[in-house]
CSV table of C-alpha atoms in Angstrom, one decimal:
chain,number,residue,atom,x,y,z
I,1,UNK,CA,-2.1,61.4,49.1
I,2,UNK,CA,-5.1,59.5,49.7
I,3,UNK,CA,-4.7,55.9,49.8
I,4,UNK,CA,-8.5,54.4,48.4
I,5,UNK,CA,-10.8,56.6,47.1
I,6,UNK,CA,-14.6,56.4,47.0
I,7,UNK,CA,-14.2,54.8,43.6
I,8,UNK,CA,-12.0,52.9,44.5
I,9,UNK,CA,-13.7,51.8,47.9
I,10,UNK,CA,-16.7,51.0,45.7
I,11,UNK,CA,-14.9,49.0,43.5
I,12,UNK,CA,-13.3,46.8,46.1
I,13,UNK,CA,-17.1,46.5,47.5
I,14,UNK,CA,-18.4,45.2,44.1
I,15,UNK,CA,-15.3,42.7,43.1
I,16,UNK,CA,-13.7,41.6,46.4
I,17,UNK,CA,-16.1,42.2,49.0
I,18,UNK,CA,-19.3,41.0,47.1
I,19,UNK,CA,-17.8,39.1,44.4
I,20,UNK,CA,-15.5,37.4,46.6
I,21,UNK,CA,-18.4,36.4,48.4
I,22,UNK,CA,-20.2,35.1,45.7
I,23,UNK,CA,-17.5,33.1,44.4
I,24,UNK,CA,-17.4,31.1,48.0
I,25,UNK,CA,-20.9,30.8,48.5
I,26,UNK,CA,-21.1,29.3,45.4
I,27,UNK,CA,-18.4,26.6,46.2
I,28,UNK,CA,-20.1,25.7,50.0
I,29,UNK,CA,-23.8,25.5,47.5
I,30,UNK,CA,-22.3,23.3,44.9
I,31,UNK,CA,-21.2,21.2,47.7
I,32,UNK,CA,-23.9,20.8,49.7
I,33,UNK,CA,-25.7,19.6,46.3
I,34,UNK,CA,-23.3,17.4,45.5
I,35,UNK,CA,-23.5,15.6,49.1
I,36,UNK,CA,-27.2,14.9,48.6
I,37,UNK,CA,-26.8,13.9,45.2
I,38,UNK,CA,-27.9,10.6,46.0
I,39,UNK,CA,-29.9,10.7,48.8
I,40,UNK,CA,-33.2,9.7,48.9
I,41,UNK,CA,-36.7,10.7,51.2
I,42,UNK,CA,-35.4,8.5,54.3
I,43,UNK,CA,-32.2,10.9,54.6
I,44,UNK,CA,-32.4,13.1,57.5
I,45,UNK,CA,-28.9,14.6,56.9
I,46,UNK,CA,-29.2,15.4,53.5
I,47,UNK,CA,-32.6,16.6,54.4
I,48,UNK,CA,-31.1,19.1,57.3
I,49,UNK,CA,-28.1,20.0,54.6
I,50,UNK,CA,-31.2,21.2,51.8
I,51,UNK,CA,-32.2,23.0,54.8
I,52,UNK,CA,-28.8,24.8,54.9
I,53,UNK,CA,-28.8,25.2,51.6
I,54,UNK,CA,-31.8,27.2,51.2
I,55,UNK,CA,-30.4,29.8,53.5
I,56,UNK,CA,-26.8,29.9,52.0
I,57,UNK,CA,-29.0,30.3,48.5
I,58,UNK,CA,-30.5,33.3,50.3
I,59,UNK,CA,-27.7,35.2,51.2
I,60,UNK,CA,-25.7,34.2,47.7
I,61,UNK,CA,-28.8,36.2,45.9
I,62,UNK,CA,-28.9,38.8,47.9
I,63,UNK,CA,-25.4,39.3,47.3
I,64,UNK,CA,-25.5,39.1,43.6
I,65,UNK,CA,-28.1,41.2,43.0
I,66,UNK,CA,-25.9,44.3,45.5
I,67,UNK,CA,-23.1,43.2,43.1
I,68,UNK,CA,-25.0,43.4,40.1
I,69,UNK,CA,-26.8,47.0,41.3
I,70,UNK,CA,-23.7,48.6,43.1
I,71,UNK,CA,-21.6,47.5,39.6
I,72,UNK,CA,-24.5,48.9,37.3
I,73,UNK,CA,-25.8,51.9,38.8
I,74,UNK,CA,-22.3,53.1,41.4
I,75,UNK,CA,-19.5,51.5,39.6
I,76,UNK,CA,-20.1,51.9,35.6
I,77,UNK,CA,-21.6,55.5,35.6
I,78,UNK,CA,-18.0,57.2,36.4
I,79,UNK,CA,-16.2,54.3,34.4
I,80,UNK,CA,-17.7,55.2,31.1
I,81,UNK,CA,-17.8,59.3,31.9
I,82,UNK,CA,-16.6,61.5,29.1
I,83,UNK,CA,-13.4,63.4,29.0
I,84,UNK,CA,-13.2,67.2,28.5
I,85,UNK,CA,-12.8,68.0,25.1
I,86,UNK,CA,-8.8,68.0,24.2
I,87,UNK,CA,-8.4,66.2,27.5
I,88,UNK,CA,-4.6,64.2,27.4
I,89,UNK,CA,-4.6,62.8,30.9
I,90,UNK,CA,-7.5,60.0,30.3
I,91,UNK,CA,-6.6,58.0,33.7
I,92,UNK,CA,-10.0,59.0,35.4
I,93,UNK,CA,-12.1,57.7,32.4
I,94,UNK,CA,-11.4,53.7,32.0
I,95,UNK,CA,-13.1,53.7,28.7
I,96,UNK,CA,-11.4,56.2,27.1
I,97,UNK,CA,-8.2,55.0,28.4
I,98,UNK,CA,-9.2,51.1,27.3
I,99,UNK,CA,-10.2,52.6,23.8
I,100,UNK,CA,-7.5,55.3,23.7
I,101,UNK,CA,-5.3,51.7,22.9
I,102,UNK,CA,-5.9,49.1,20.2
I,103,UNK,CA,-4.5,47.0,22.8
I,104,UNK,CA,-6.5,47.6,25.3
I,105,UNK,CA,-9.4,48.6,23.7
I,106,UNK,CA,-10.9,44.6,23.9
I,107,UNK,CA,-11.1,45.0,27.3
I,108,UNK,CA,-14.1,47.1,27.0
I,109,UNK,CA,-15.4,46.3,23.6
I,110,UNK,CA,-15.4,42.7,24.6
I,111,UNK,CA,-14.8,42.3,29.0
I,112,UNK,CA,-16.9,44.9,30.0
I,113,UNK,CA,-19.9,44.2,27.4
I,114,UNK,CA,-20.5,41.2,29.1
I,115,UNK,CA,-20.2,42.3,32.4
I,116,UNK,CA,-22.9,45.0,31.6
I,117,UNK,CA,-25.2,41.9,31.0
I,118,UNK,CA,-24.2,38.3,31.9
I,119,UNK,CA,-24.4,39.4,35.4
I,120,UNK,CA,-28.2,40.4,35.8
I,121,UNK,CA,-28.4,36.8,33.7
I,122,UNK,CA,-26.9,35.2,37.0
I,123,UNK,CA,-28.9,37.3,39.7
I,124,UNK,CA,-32.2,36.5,38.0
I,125,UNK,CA,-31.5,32.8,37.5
I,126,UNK,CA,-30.2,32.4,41.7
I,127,UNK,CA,-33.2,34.5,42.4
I,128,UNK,CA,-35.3,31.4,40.6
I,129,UNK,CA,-32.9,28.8,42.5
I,130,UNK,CA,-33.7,30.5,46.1
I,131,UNK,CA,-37.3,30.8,45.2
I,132,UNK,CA,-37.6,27.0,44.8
I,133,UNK,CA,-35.3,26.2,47.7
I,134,UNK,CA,-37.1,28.0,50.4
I,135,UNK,CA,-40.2,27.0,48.9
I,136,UNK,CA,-39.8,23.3,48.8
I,137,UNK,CA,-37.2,23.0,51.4
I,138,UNK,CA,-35.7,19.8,52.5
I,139,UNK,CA,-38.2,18.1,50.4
I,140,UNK,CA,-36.4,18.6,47.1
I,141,UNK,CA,-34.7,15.2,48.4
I,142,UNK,CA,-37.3,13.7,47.2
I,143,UNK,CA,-37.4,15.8,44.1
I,144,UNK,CA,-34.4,14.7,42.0
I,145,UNK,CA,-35.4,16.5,38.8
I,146,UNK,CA,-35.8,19.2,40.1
I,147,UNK,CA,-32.4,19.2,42.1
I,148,UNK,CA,-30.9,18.5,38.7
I,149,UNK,CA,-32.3,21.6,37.2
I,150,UNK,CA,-31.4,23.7,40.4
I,151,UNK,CA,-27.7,22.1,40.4
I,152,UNK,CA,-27.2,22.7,36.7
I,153,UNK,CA,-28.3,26.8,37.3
I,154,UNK,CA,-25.6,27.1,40.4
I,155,UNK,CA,-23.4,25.8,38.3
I,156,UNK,CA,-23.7,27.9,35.8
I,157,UNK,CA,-24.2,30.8,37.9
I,158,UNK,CA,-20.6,30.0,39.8
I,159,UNK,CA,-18.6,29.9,36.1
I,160,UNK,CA,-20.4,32.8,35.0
I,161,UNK,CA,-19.4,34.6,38.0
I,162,UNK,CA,-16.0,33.5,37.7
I,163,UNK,CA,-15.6,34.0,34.3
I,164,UNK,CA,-16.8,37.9,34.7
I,165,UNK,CA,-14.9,38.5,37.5
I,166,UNK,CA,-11.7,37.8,35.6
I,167,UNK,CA,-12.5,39.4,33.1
I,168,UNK,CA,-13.3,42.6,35.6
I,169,UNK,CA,-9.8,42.0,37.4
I,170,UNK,CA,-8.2,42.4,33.6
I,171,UNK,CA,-10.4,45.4,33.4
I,172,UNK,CA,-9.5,46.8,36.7
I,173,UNK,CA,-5.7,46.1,36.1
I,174,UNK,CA,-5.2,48.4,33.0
I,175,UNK,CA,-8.0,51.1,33.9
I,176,UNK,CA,-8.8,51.2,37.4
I,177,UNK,CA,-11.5,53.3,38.7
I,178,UNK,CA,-9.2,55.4,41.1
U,1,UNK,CA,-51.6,16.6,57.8
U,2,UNK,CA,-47.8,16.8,58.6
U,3,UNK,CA,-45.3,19.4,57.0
U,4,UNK,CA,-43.6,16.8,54.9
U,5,UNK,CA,-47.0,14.7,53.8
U,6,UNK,CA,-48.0,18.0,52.6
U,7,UNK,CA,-44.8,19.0,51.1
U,8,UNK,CA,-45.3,15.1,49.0
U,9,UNK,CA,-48.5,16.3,47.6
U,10,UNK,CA,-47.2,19.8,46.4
U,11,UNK,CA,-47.1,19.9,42.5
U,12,UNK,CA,-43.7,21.1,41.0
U,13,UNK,CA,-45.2,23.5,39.2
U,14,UNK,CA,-44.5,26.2,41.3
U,15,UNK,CA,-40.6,25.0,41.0
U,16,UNK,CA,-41.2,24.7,37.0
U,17,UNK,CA,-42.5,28.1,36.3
U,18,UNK,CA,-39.6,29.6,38.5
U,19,UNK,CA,-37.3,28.2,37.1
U,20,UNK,CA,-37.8,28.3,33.7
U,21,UNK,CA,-39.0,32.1,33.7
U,22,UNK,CA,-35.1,32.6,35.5
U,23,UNK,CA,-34.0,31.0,31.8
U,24,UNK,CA,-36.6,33.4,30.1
U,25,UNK,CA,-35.3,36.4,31.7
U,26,UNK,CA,-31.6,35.5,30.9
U,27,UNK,CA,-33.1,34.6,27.2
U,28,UNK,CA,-34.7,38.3,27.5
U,29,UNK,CA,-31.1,40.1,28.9
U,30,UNK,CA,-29.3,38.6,26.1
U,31,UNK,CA,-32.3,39.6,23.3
U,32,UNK,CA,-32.2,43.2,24.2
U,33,UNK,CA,-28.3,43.2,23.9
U,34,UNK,CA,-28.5,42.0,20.9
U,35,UNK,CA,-31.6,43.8,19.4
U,36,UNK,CA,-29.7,47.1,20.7
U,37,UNK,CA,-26.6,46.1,18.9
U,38,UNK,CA,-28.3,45.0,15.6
U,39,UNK,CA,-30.4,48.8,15.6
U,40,UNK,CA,-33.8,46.7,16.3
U,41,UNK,CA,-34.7,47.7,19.5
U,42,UNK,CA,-33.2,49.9,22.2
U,43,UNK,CA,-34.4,50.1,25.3
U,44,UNK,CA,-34.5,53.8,26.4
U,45,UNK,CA,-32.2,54.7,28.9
U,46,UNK,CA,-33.3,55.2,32.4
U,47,UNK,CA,-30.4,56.3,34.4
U,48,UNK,CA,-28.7,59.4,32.2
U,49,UNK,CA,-25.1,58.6,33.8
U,50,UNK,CA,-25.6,54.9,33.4
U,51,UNK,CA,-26.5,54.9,29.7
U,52,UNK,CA,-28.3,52.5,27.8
U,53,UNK,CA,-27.8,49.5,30.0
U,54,UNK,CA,-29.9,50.5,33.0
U,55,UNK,CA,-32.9,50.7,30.2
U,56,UNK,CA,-32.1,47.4,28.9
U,57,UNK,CA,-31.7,45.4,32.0
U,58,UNK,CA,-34.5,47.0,33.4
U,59,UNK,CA,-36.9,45.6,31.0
U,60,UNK,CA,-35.0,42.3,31.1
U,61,UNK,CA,-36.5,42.4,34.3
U,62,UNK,CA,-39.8,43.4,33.9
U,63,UNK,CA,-40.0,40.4,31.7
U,64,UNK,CA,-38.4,38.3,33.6
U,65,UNK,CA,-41.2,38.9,36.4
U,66,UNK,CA,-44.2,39.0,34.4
U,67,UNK,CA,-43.1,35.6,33.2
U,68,UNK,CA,-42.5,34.3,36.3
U,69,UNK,CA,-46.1,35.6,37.9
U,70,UNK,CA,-47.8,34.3,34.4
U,71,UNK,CA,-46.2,30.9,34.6
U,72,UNK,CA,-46.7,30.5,38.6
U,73,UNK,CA,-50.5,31.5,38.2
U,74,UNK,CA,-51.0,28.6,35.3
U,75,UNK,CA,-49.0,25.8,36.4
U,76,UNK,CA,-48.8,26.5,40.5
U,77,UNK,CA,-51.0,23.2,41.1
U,78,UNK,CA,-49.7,21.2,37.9
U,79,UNK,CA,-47.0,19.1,37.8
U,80,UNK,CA,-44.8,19.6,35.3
U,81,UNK,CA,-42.4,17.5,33.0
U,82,UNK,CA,-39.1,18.8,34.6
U,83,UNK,CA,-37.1,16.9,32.1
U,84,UNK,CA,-38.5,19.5,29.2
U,85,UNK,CA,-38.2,22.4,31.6
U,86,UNK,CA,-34.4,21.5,31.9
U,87,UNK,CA,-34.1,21.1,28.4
U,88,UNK,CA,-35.8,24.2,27.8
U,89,UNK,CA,-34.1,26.3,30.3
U,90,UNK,CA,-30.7,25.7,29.2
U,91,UNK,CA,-31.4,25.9,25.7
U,92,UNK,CA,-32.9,29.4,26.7
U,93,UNK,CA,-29.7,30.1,29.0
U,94,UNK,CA,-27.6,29.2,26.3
U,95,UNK,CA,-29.1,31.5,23.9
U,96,UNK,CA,-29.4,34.6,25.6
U,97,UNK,CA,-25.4,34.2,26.7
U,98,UNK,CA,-25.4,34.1,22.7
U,99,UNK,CA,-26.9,37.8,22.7
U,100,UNK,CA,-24.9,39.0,25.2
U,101,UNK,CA,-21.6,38.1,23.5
U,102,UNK,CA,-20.3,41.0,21.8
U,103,UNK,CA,-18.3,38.7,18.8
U,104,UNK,CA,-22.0,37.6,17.8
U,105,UNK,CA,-22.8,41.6,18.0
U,106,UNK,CA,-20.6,41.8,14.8
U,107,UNK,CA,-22.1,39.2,12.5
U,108,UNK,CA,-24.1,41.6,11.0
U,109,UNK,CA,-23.2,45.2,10.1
């Protein structure tokens, strides 16, 4: 008996490995923009914490957008693959095992719908986020508004991430891809 | 002229027009859900074993970056009311997580 498969390797990729990731980058950003919240152009430590920021930004797009890819183009191909006519055993195609149950059948009518597209929603808006940060640097100290704007799309970003990967771990719970 | 001196006289409308195409490109995601949904528009599908979606985010994207170069091309040396951009980008946010939510799917049809 084989203990992980390749889909299931994949999988654990996409949600734990990547999303995980995601999910703790996201905390160490929102905290670094929250400790210079009030700083102003005089600031060298909240200047030097931008500075990490931008590179923490970086590698938090980077990993959305693999997250968003692998789960679009590895993951979701064999989860909604189409049984053999008359087929009984439906564990090795989620959907039609999440349809196959009124019960169920919310978790992809309604969970994996969004997941299909709230996700590229999050990788283009940290893509915008990472753009501005490595463009302006430390001096968006001096550039409250525009902090604002930046803080208000991470935080979005982070419960949007959240929110989808729970609803992928409800997903993954009744119809894994094994 | 020092890094930071320059960095002082650098319009933010190179910031604006990033970050307010991100907003129109999540507006875009949740318009061609929708439009799919509702038989307007479907994007055609460009990866057979991925379906529908890989046409649809696709041209999210496309749009997303035309956009962006459009806006960063006119408003690069501006400098921009970020106030209305925030406004704007949210409202935009909001919307297209609107399109993407499958109980709004089913308010018509």
């Amino acid at each position: 008996m084989t203990l992980f498969t390749e889909r299931s390797i994949w999988t654990m990729i996409h949600g734990i490995v990547l999303g995980g990731s995601a999910l703790l980058a996201f905390s160490a950003a929102l905290y670094c923009m929250w400790s210079v919240r009030t700083a102003d152009g005089n600031d060298s430590a909240a200047r030097t914490r931008c500075g990490h920021l931008a590179r923490l930004m970086l590698g938090l797009t980077i990993i959305v957008w693999a997250m968003v890819l692998i789960g679009t183009y590895v993951n979701f191909p064999p989860y909604r693959a189409t049984p053999p006519e008359g087929a009984t055993d439906l564990s090795a195609f989620p959907r039609s095992l999440l349809n196959s149950n009124p019960e169920t059948a919310w978790l992809h009518g309604f969970a994996m719908e969004i997941k299909e597209h709230v996700p590229w929603m999050i990788a283009m808006l940290m893509t915008a986020v990472s753009f501005v940060l490595l463009r302006y640097h430390s001096d968006l100290v001096e550039r409250p508004r525009v902090r604002r704007t930046i803080s208000a799309f991470v935080t979005i970003g982070f419960v949007l991430t959240a929110g989808v990967a729970l609803l992928g771990m409800l997903i993954n719970k009744v119809a894994p891809l094994a | 002229m020092n890094q930071r001196s320059q960095s002082l006289t650098r319009p933010n409308g190179t910031a604006a027009a990033a970050l307010l195409s991100g907003a129109i490109g999540a507006f875009a995601m949740g318009l061609f859900a929708l439009s799919n949904e509702w038989g307007i528009f479907s994007a055609p599908t460009l990866y057979g074993p991925a379906g529908g979606v890989s046409g649809r985010t696709t041209f999210a994207v496309v749009v997303w970056l035309i956009v962006w170069a459009v806006l960063h091309r006119a408003w690069r040396a501006r400098e921009m009311n970020m106030s209305a951009i925030f406004i704007a980008s949210l409202i935009l946010i909001a919307l297209g997580l609107l399109g993407a939510f499958p109980p709004v799917w089913q308010l018509v049809g």
